[in-house]
């Protein structure tokens, strides 16, 4: 997945559990685990909900890491 | 002792149980068919063998687990189902292409096809739940993607030459028209 995020750090800074975040953004705890582990890219709506919970702009929560091309 | 499927969601548990039930029933059906050449009086047993564990598992999971689902569950379910339906439709297409006069044989083939499509759908869903995009190992999928991108964005001299030749040929054809 070429989208990285800082959710784990932001959550830890606010002493928030995965379940707390999951409840606030209306997803399951397993989805939060998958997003934190970069195993799932959330929909734009969920991404905005996460950013709203942390009170930060989207680009501070999610970072796009474009895949590098192999030069021949 | 950590229970099996402890970290799974309700949907994941249901998918894993469905996969196991399908594998067991399909294996039993194939063995039965090989031994008894499809004696029809045992057929209801296979449908019950599929239905009873599924019903029991679903009721048990439903009573104990969190039933909530979200976008990710729906996305994964759709991704798996589409592959299962693809296999099912492909199989039905081949059954229609090569029809059989024997109705029990057709029923056997349809049953195996149905089980296989269920197995493919559940397997794909579990793989997606684990964070993988395809059936192949992640490194292989990434290599394939990179290879496709490179072909388009960084063509080799041979690919460039082939593309130039193709464009020249197209140009000539347009001029002739």
JSON list of C-alpha atoms in Angstrom, two decimals, chain B:
[
{"chain": "B", "resi": 1, "resn": "UNK", "atom": "CA", "xyz": [-4.95, -20.74, 25.48]},
{"chain": "B", "resi": 2, "resn": "UNK", "atom": "CA", "xyz": [-5.68, -18.52, 22.51]},
{"chain": "B", "resi": 3, "resn": "UNK", "atom": "CA", "xyz": [-8.93, -19.54, 20.85]},
{"chain": "B", "resi": 4, "resn": "UNK", "atom": "CA", "xyz": [-9.00, -20.08, 17.10]},
{"chain": "B", "resi": 5, "resn": "UNK", "atom": "CA", "xyz": [-10.20, -17.03, 15.15]},
{"chain": "B", "resi": 6, "resn": "UNK", "atom": "CA", "xyz": [-9.87, -14.90, 18.33]},
{"chain": "B", "resi": 7, "resn": "UNK", "atom": "CA", "xyz": [-8.70, -11.80, 16.45]},
{"chain": "B", "resi": 8, "resn": "UNK", "atom": "CA", "xyz": [-11.23, -12.19, 13.66]},
{"chain": "B", "resi": 9, "resn": "UNK", "atom": "CA", "xyz": [-14.33, -10.09, 13.12]},
{"chain": "B", "resi": 10, "resn": "UNK", "atom": "CA", "xyz": [-17.76, -11.68, 12.82]},
{"chain": "B", "resi": 11, "resn": "UNK", "atom": "CA", "xyz": [-17.48, -11.63, 9.01]},
{"chain": "B", "resi": 12, "resn": "UNK", "atom": "CA", "xyz": [-14.00, -13.15, 9.07]},
{"chain": "B", "resi": 13, "resn": "UNK", "atom": "CA", "xyz": [-15.14, -15.97, 11.35]},
{"chain": "B", "resi": 14, "resn": "UNK", "atom": "CA", "xyz": [-18.13, -16.63, 9.13]},
{"chain": "B", "resi": 15, "resn": "UNK", "atom": "CA", "xyz": [-15.90, -16.69, 6.03]},
{"chain": "B", "resi": 16, "resn": "UNK", "atom": "CA", "xyz": [-13.35, -19.03, 7.63]},
{"chain": "B", "resi": 17, "resn": "UNK", "atom": "CA", "xyz": [-16.09, -21.41, 8.78]},
{"chain": "B", "resi": 18, "resn": "UNK", "atom": "CA", "xyz": [-17.68, -21.36, 5.33]},
{"chain": "B", "resi": 19, "resn": "UNK", "atom": "CA", "xyz": [-14.32, -22.17, 3.74]},
{"chain": "B", "resi": 20, "resn": "UNK", "atom": "CA", "xyz": [-13.70, -25.08, 6.11]},
{"chain": "B", "resi": 21, "resn": "UNK", "atom": "CA", "xyz": [-17.24, -26.46, 5.67]},
{"chain": "B", "resi": 22, "resn": "UNK", "atom": "CA", "xyz": [-16.94, -26.27, 1.89]},
{"chain": "B", "resi": 23, "resn": "UNK", "atom": "CA", "xyz": [-13.54, -27.96, 1.84]},
{"chain": "B", "resi": 24, "resn": "UNK", "atom": "CA", "xyz": [-14.74, -30.82, 4.07]},
{"chain": "B", "resi": 25, "resn": "UNK", "atom": "CA", "xyz": [-17.99, -31.37, 2.15]},
{"chain": "B", "resi": 26, "resn": "UNK", "atom": "CA", "xyz": [-16.24, -31.20, -1.23]},
{"chain": "B", "resi": 27, "resn": "UNK", "atom": "CA", "xyz": [-13.57, -33.68, -0.11]},
{"chain": "B", "resi": 28, "resn": "UNK", "atom": "CA", "xyz": [-16.23, -36.04, 1.28]},
{"chain": "B", "resi": 29, "resn": "UNK", "atom": "CA", "xyz": [-18.29, -35.72, -1.90]},
{"chain": "B", "resi": 30, "resn": "UNK", "atom": "CA", "xyz": [-15.31, -36.49, -4.15]},
{"chain": "B", "resi": 31, "resn": "UNK", "atom": "CA", "xyz": [-14.32, -39.54, -2.04]},
{"chain": "B", "resi": 32, "resn": "UNK", "atom": "CA", "xyz": [-17.93, -40.74, -1.97]},
{"chain": "B", "resi": 33, "resn": "UNK", "atom": "CA", "xyz": [-18.27, -40.30, -5.70]},
{"chain": "B", "resi": 34, "resn": "UNK", "atom": "CA", "xyz": [-15.00, -42.15, -6.36]},
{"chain": "B", "resi": 35, "resn": "UNK", "atom": "CA", "xyz": [-16.02, -45.07, -4.10]},
{"chain": "B", "resi": 36, "resn": "UNK", "atom": "CA", "xyz": [-19.71, -45.42, -4.95]},
{"chain": "B", "resi": 37, "resn": "UNK", "atom": "CA", "xyz": [-19.82, -43.74, -8.39]},
{"chain": "B", "resi": 38, "resn": "UNK", "atom": "CA", "xyz": [-22.47, -41.30, -7.29]},
{"chain": "B", "resi": 39, "resn": "UNK", "atom": "CA", "xyz": [-25.15, -43.35, -5.53]},
{"chain": "B", "resi": 40, "resn": "UNK", "atom": "CA", "xyz": [-28.01, -40.89, -5.34]},
{"chain": "B", "resi": 41, "resn": "UNK", "atom": "CA", "xyz": [-29.53, -42.03, -2.07]},
{"chain": "B", "resi": 42, "resn": "UNK", "atom": "CA", "xyz": [-26.65, -40.38, -0.15]},
{"chain": "B", "resi": 43, "resn": "UNK", "atom": "CA", "xyz": [-26.98, -37.00, -1.89]},
{"chain": "B", "resi": 44, "resn": "UNK", "atom": "CA", "xyz": [-29.21, -35.36, 0.76]},
{"chain": "B", "resi": 45, "resn": "UNK", "atom": "CA", "xyz": [-26.44, -36.18, 3.27]},
{"chain": "B", "resi": 46, "resn": "UNK", "atom": "CA", "xyz": [-24.04, -33.85, 1.44]},
{"chain": "B", "resi": 47, "resn": "UNK", "atom": "CA", "xyz": [-26.49, -30.97, 1.43]},
{"chain": "B", "resi": 48, "resn": "UNK", "atom": "CA", "xyz": [-27.13, -31.52, 5.14]},
{"chain": "B", "resi": 49, "resn": "UNK", "atom": "CA", "xyz": [-23.38, -31.85, 5.78]},
{"chain": "B", "resi": 50, "resn": "UNK", "atom": "CA", "xyz": [-23.00, -28.41, 4.27]},
{"chain": "B", "resi": 51, "resn": "UNK", "atom": "CA", "xyz": [-26.08, -26.78, 5.77]},
{"chain": "B", "resi": 52, "resn": "UNK", "atom": "CA", "xyz": [-25.97, -28.04, 9.39]},
{"chain": "B", "resi": 53, "resn": "UNK", "atom": "CA", "xyz": [-22.41, -26.91, 10.32]},
{"chain": "B", "resi": 54, "resn": "UNK", "atom": "CA", "xyz": [-23.00, -23.60, 8.56]},
{"chain": "B", "resi": 55, "resn": "UNK", "atom": "CA", "xyz": [-26.21, -23.01, 10.49]},
{"chain": "B", "resi": 56, "resn": "UNK", "atom": "CA", "xyz": [-24.62, -24.06, 13.80]},
{"chain": "B", "resi": 57, "resn": "UNK", "atom": "CA", "xyz": [-21.51, -21.94, 13.21]},
{"chain": "B", "resi": 58, "resn": "UNK", "atom": "CA", "xyz": [-23.47, -18.89, 12.18]},
{"chain": "B", "resi": 59, "resn": "UNK", "atom": "CA", "xyz": [-25.81, -19.08, 15.16]},
{"chain": "B", "resi": 60, "resn": "UNK", "atom": "CA", "xyz": [-22.87, -19.62, 17.58]},
{"chain": "B", "resi": 61, "resn": "UNK", "atom": "CA", "xyz": [-20.83, -16.78, 16.09]},
{"chain": "B", "resi": 62, "resn": "UNK", "atom": "CA", "xyz": [-23.88, -14.53, 16.01]},
{"chain": "B", "resi": 63, "resn": "UNK", "atom": "CA", "xyz": [-24.58, -15.17, 19.71]},
{"chain": "B", "resi": 64, "resn": "UNK", "atom": "CA", "xyz": [-21.01, -14.56, 20.87]},
{"chain": "B", "resi": 65, "resn": "UNK", "atom": "CA", "xyz": [-19.46, -12.05, 18.49]},
{"chain": "B", "resi": 66, "resn": "UNK", "atom": "CA", "xyz": [-19.73, -8.43, 17.52]},
{"chain": "B", "resi": 67, "resn": "UNK", "atom": "CA", "xyz": [-22.04, -8.34, 14.51]},
{"chain": "B", "resi": 68, "resn": "UNK", "atom": "CA", "xyz": [-20.99, -4.90, 13.28]},
{"chain": "B", "resi": 69, "resn": "UNK", "atom": "CA", "xyz": [-19.74, -4.55, 9.72]},
{"chain": "B", "resi": 70, "resn": "UNK", "atom": "CA", "xyz": [-18.33, -1.60, 7.81]},
{"chain": "B", "resi": 71, "resn": "UNK", "atom": "CA", "xyz": [-17.19, -0.46, 4.35]},
{"chain": "B", "resi": 72, "resn": "UNK", "atom": "CA", "xyz": [-14.15, -2.72, 4.47]},
{"chain": "B", "resi": 73, "resn": "UNK", "atom": "CA", "xyz": [-16.26, -5.83, 5.11]},
{"chain": "B", "resi": 74, "resn": "UNK", "atom": "CA", "xyz": [-18.56, -4.96, 2.21]},
{"chain": "B", "resi": 75, "resn": "UNK", "atom": "CA", "xyz": [-15.61, -4.22, -0.09]},
{"chain": "B", "resi": 76, "resn": "UNK", "atom": "CA", "xyz": [-13.92, -7.51, 0.79]},
{"chain": "B", "resi": 77, "resn": "UNK", "atom": "CA", "xyz": [-17.13, -9.50, 0.49]},
{"chain": "B", "resi": 78, "resn": "UNK", "atom": "CA", "xyz": [-17.76, -8.06, -2.97]},
{"chain": "B", "resi": 79, "resn": "UNK", "atom": "CA", "xyz": [-14.16, -8.73, -4.03]},
{"chain": "B", "resi": 80, "resn": "UNK", "atom": "CA", "xyz": [-14.38, -12.40, -3.04]},
{"chain": "B", "resi": 81, "resn": "UNK", "atom": "CA", "xyz": [-17.89, -12.98, -4.36]},
{"chain": "B", "resi": 82, "resn": "UNK", "atom": "CA", "xyz": [-17.02, -11.56, -7.76]},
{"chain": "B", "resi": 83, "resn": "UNK", "atom": "CA", "xyz": [-14.25, -14.15, -8.18]},
{"chain": "B", "resi": 84, "resn": "UNK", "atom": "CA", "xyz": [-16.54, -16.95, -7.01]},
{"chain": "B", "resi": 85, "resn": "UNK", "atom": "CA", "xyz": [-19.31, -15.90, -9.41]},
{"chain": "B", "resi": 86, "resn": "UNK", "atom": "CA", "xyz": [-16.77, -15.61, -12.22]},
{"chain": "B", "resi": 87, "resn": "UNK", "atom": "CA", "xyz": [-15.69, -19.21, -11.68]},
{"chain": "B", "resi": 88, "resn": "UNK", "atom": "CA", "xyz": [-19.33, -20.32, -11.39]},
{"chain": "B", "resi": 89, "resn": "UNK", "atom": "CA", "xyz": [-20.34, -18.61, -14.63]},
{"chain": "B", "resi": 90, "resn": "UNK", "atom": "CA", "xyz": [-17.26, -19.97, -16.42]},
{"chain": "B", "resi": 91, "resn": "UNK", "atom": "CA", "xyz": [-18.12, -23.48, -15.21]},
{"chain": "B", "resi": 92, "resn": "UNK", "atom": "CA", "xyz": [-21.77, -23.17, -16.31]},
{"chain": "B", "resi": 93, "resn": "UNK", "atom": "CA", "xyz": [-20.57, -21.92, -19.68]},
{"chain": "B", "resi": 94, "resn": "UNK", "atom": "CA", "xyz": [-18.43, -25.05, -20.11]},
{"chain": "B", "resi": 95, "resn": "UNK", "atom": "CA", "xyz": [-21.29, -27.28, -18.92]},
{"chain": "B", "resi": 96, "resn": "UNK", "atom": "CA", "xyz": [-23.49, -25.73, -21.61]},
{"chain": "B", "resi": 97, "resn": "UNK", "atom": "CA", "xyz": [-20.76, -26.10, -24.21]},
{"chain": "B", "resi": 98, "resn": "UNK", "atom": "CA", "xyz": [-20.37, -29.80, -23.45]},
{"chain": "B", "resi": 99, "resn": "UNK", "atom": "CA", "xyz": [-23.85, -30.92, -22.36]},
{"chain": "B", "resi": 100, "resn": "UNK", "atom": "CA", "xyz": [-24.43, -34.26, -20.69]},
{"chain": "B", "resi": 101, "resn": "UNK", "atom": "CA", "xyz": [-27.54, -36.41, -21.21]},
{"chain": "B", "resi": 102, "resn": "UNK", "atom": "CA", "xyz": [-27.16, -37.89, -17.77]},
{"chain": "B", "resi": 103, "resn": "UNK", "atom": "CA", "xyz": [-29.00, -35.69, -15.24]},
{"chain": "B", "resi": 104, "resn": "UNK", "atom": "CA", "xyz": [-27.21, -37.04, -12.09]},
{"chain": "B", "resi": 105, "resn": "UNK", "atom": "CA", "xyz": [-23.84, -36.34, -13.75]},
{"chain": "B", "resi": 106, "resn": "UNK", "atom": "CA", "xyz": [-24.94, -32.77, -14.43]},
{"chain": "B", "resi": 107, "resn": "UNK", "atom": "CA", "xyz": [-26.12, -32.43, -10.83]},
{"chain": "B", "resi": 108, "resn": "UNK", "atom": "CA", "xyz": [-22.75, -33.73, -9.59]},
{"chain": "B", "resi": 109, "resn": "UNK", "atom": "CA", "xyz": [-20.86, -31.27, -11.77]},
{"chain": "B", "resi": 110, "resn": "UNK", "atom": "CA", "xyz": [-23.05, -28.38, -10.63]},
{"chain": "B", "resi": 111, "resn": "UNK", "atom": "CA", "xyz": [-22.59, -29.33, -6.98]},
{"chain": "B", "resi": 112, "resn": "UNK", "atom": "CA", "xyz": [-18.79, -29.50, -7.32]},
{"chain": "B", "resi": 113, "resn": "UNK", "atom": "CA", "xyz": [-18.81, -26.22, -9.23]},
{"chain": "B", "resi": 114, "resn": "UNK", "atom": "CA", "xyz": [-20.89, -24.55, -6.54]},
{"chain": "B", "resi": 115, "resn": "UNK", "atom": "CA", "xyz": [-18.54, -25.82, -3.81]},
{"chain": "B", "resi": 116, "resn": "UNK", "atom": "CA", "xyz": [-15.46, -24.70, -5.77]},
{"chain": "B", "resi": 117, "resn": "UNK", "atom": "CA", "xyz": [-16.88, -21.22, -6.35]},
{"chain": "B", "resi": 118, "resn": "UNK", "atom": "CA", "xyz": [-17.68, -20.94, -2.63]},
{"chain": "B", "resi": 119, "resn": "UNK", "atom": "CA", "xyz": [-14.13, -22.02, -1.77]},
{"chain": "B", "resi": 120, "resn": "UNK", "atom": "CA", "xyz": [-12.61, -19.49, -4.18]},
{"chain": "B", "resi": 121, "resn": "UNK", "atom": "CA", "xyz": [-14.84, -16.68, -2.85]},
{"chain": "B", "resi": 122, "resn": "UNK", "atom": "CA", "xyz": [-14.11, -17.47, 0.83]},
{"chain": "B", "resi": 123, "resn": "UNK", "atom": "CA", "xyz": [-10.39, -17.94, 0.20]},
{"chain": "B", "resi": 124, "resn": "UNK", "atom": "CA", "xyz": [-10.12, -14.64, -1.62]},
{"chain": "B", "resi": 125, "resn": "UNK", "atom": "CA", "xyz": [-12.05, -12.87, 1.16]},
{"chain": "B", "resi": 126, "resn": "UNK", "atom": "CA", "xyz": [-9.75, -14.28, 3.85]},
{"chain": "B", "resi": 127, "resn": "UNK", "atom": "CA", "xyz": [-6.73, -13.23, 1.80]},
{"chain": "B", "resi": 128, "resn": "UNK", "atom": "CA", "xyz": [-8.13, -9.70, 1.47]},
{"chain": "B", "resi": 129, "resn": "UNK", "atom": "CA", "xyz": [-8.84, -9.62, 5.22]},
{"chain": "B", "resi": 130, "resn": "UNK", "atom": "CA", "xyz": [-5.18, -10.50, 5.81]},
{"chain": "B", "resi": 131, "resn": "UNK", "atom": "CA", "xyz": [-4.20, -7.38, 3.83]},
{"chain": "B", "resi": 132, "resn": "UNK", "atom": "CA", "xyz": [-3.14, -9.02, 0.57]},
{"chain": "B", "resi": 133, "resn": "UNK", "atom": "CA", "xyz": [-4.37, -7.78, -2.78]},
{"chain": "B", "resi": 134, "resn": "UNK", "atom": "CA", "xyz": [-4.21, -10.96, -4.82]},
{"chain": "B", "resi": 135, "resn": "UNK", "atom": "CA", "xyz": [-3.77, -14.73, -4.62]},
{"chain": "B", "resi": 136, "resn": "UNK", "atom": "CA", "xyz": [-0.07, -14.45, -5.47]},
{"chain": "B", "resi": 137, "resn": "UNK", "atom": "CA", "xyz": [2.59, -13.60, -2.83]},
{"chain": "B", "resi": 138, "resn": "UNK", "atom": "CA", "xyz": [2.86, -9.83, -2.35]},
{"chain": "B", "resi": 139, "resn": "UNK", "atom": "CA", "xyz": [6.42, -9.67, -3.70]},
{"chain": "B", "resi": 140, "resn": "UNK", "atom": "CA", "xyz": [5.36, -11.40, -6.93]},
{"chain": "B", "resi": 141, "resn": "UNK", "atom": "CA", "xyz": [2.31, -9.12, -7.38]},
{"chain": "B", "resi": 142, "resn": "UNK", "atom": "CA", "xyz": [4.48, -6.06, -6.80]},
{"chain": "B", "resi": 143, "resn": "UNK", "atom": "CA", "xyz": [7.02, -7.33, -9.35]},
{"chain": "B", "resi": 144, "resn": "UNK", "atom": "CA", "xyz": [4.23, -7.85, -11.91]},
{"chain": "B", "resi": 145, "resn": "UNK", "atom": "CA", "xyz": [2.85, -4.33, -11.31]},
{"chain": "B", "resi": 146, "resn": "UNK", "atom": "CA", "xyz": [6.31, -2.78, -11.56]},
{"chain": "B", "resi": 147, "resn": "UNK", "atom": "CA", "xyz": [6.97, -4.70, -14.75]},
{"chain": "B", "resi": 148, "resn": "UNK", "atom": "CA", "xyz": [3.73, -3.44, -16.35]},
{"chain": "B", "resi": 149, "resn": "UNK", "atom": "CA", "xyz": [4.47, 0.15, -15.31]},
{"chain": "B", "resi": 150, "resn": "UNK", "atom": "CA", "xyz": [8.00, -0.07, -16.64]},
{"chain": "B", "resi": 151, "resn": "UNK", "atom": "CA", "xyz": [6.78, -1.36, -19.99]},
{"chain": "B", "resi": 152, "resn": "UNK", "atom": "CA", "xyz": [4.68, 1.75, -20.39]},
{"chain": "B", "resi": 153, "resn": "UNK", "atom": "CA", "xyz": [6.88, 4.38, -18.77]},
{"chain": "B", "resi": 154, "resn": "UNK", "atom": "CA", "xyz": [10.40, 3.04, -19.34]},
{"chain": "B", "resi": 155, "resn": "UNK", "atom": "CA", "xyz": [10.30, 0.85, -22.44]},
{"chain": "B", "resi": 156, "resn": "UNK", "atom": "CA", "xyz": [13.38, -1.13, -23.43]},
{"chain": "B", "resi": 157, "resn": "UNK", "atom": "CA", "xyz": [15.04, -0.24, -26.77]},
{"chain": "B", "resi": 158, "resn": "UNK", "atom": "CA", "xyz": [13.39, -3.32, -28.30]},
{"chain": "B", "resi": 159, "resn": "UNK", "atom": "CA", "xyz": [9.94, -2.31, -27.04]},
{"chain": "B", "resi": 160, "resn": "UNK", "atom": "CA", "xyz": [10.53, 1.26, -28.29]},
{"chain": "B", "resi": 161, "resn": "UNK", "atom": "CA", "xyz": [11.57, -0.09, -31.69]},
{"chain": "B", "resi": 162, "resn": "UNK", "atom": "CA", "xyz": [8.47, -2.30, -31.87]},
{"chain": "B", "resi": 163, "resn": "UNK", "atom": "CA", "xyz": [6.24, 0.66, -30.92]},
{"chain": "B", "resi": 164, "resn": "UNK", "atom": "CA", "xyz": [7.87, 2.86, -33.60]},
{"chain": "B", "resi": 165, "resn": "UNK", "atom": "CA", "xyz": [7.38, 0.14, -36.21]},
{"chain": "B", "resi": 166, "resn": "UNK", "atom": "CA", "xyz": [3.74, -0.25, -35.20]},
{"chain": "B", "resi": 167, "resn": "UNK", "atom": "CA", "xyz": [3.16, 3.51, -35.44]},
{"chain": "B", "resi": 168, "resn": "UNK", "atom": "CA", "xyz": [4.77, 3.60, -38.89]},
{"chain": "B", "resi": 169, "resn": "UNK", "atom": "CA", "xyz": [2.58, 0.75, -40.04]},
{"chain": "B", "resi": 170, "resn": "UNK", "atom": "CA", "xyz": [-0.54, 2.51, -38.74]},
{"chain": "B", "resi": 171, "resn": "UNK", "atom": "CA", "xyz": [0.54, 5.72, -40.47]},
{"chain": "B", "resi": 172, "resn": "UNK", "atom": "CA", "xyz": [0.97, 3.90, -43.79]},
{"chain": "B", "resi": 173, "resn": "UNK", "atom": "CA", "xyz": [-2.43, 2.30, -43.44]},
{"chain": "B", "resi": 174, "resn": "UNK", "atom": "CA", "xyz": [-4.07, 5.67, -42.81]},
{"chain": "B", "resi": 175, "resn": "UNK", "atom": "CA", "xyz": [-2.31, 7.16, -45.85]},
{"chain": "B", "resi": 176, "resn": "UNK", "atom": "CA", "xyz": [-3.53, 4.29, -48.05]},
{"chain": "B", "resi": 177, "resn": "UNK", "atom": "CA", "xyz": [-7.12, 5.00, -46.96]}
]
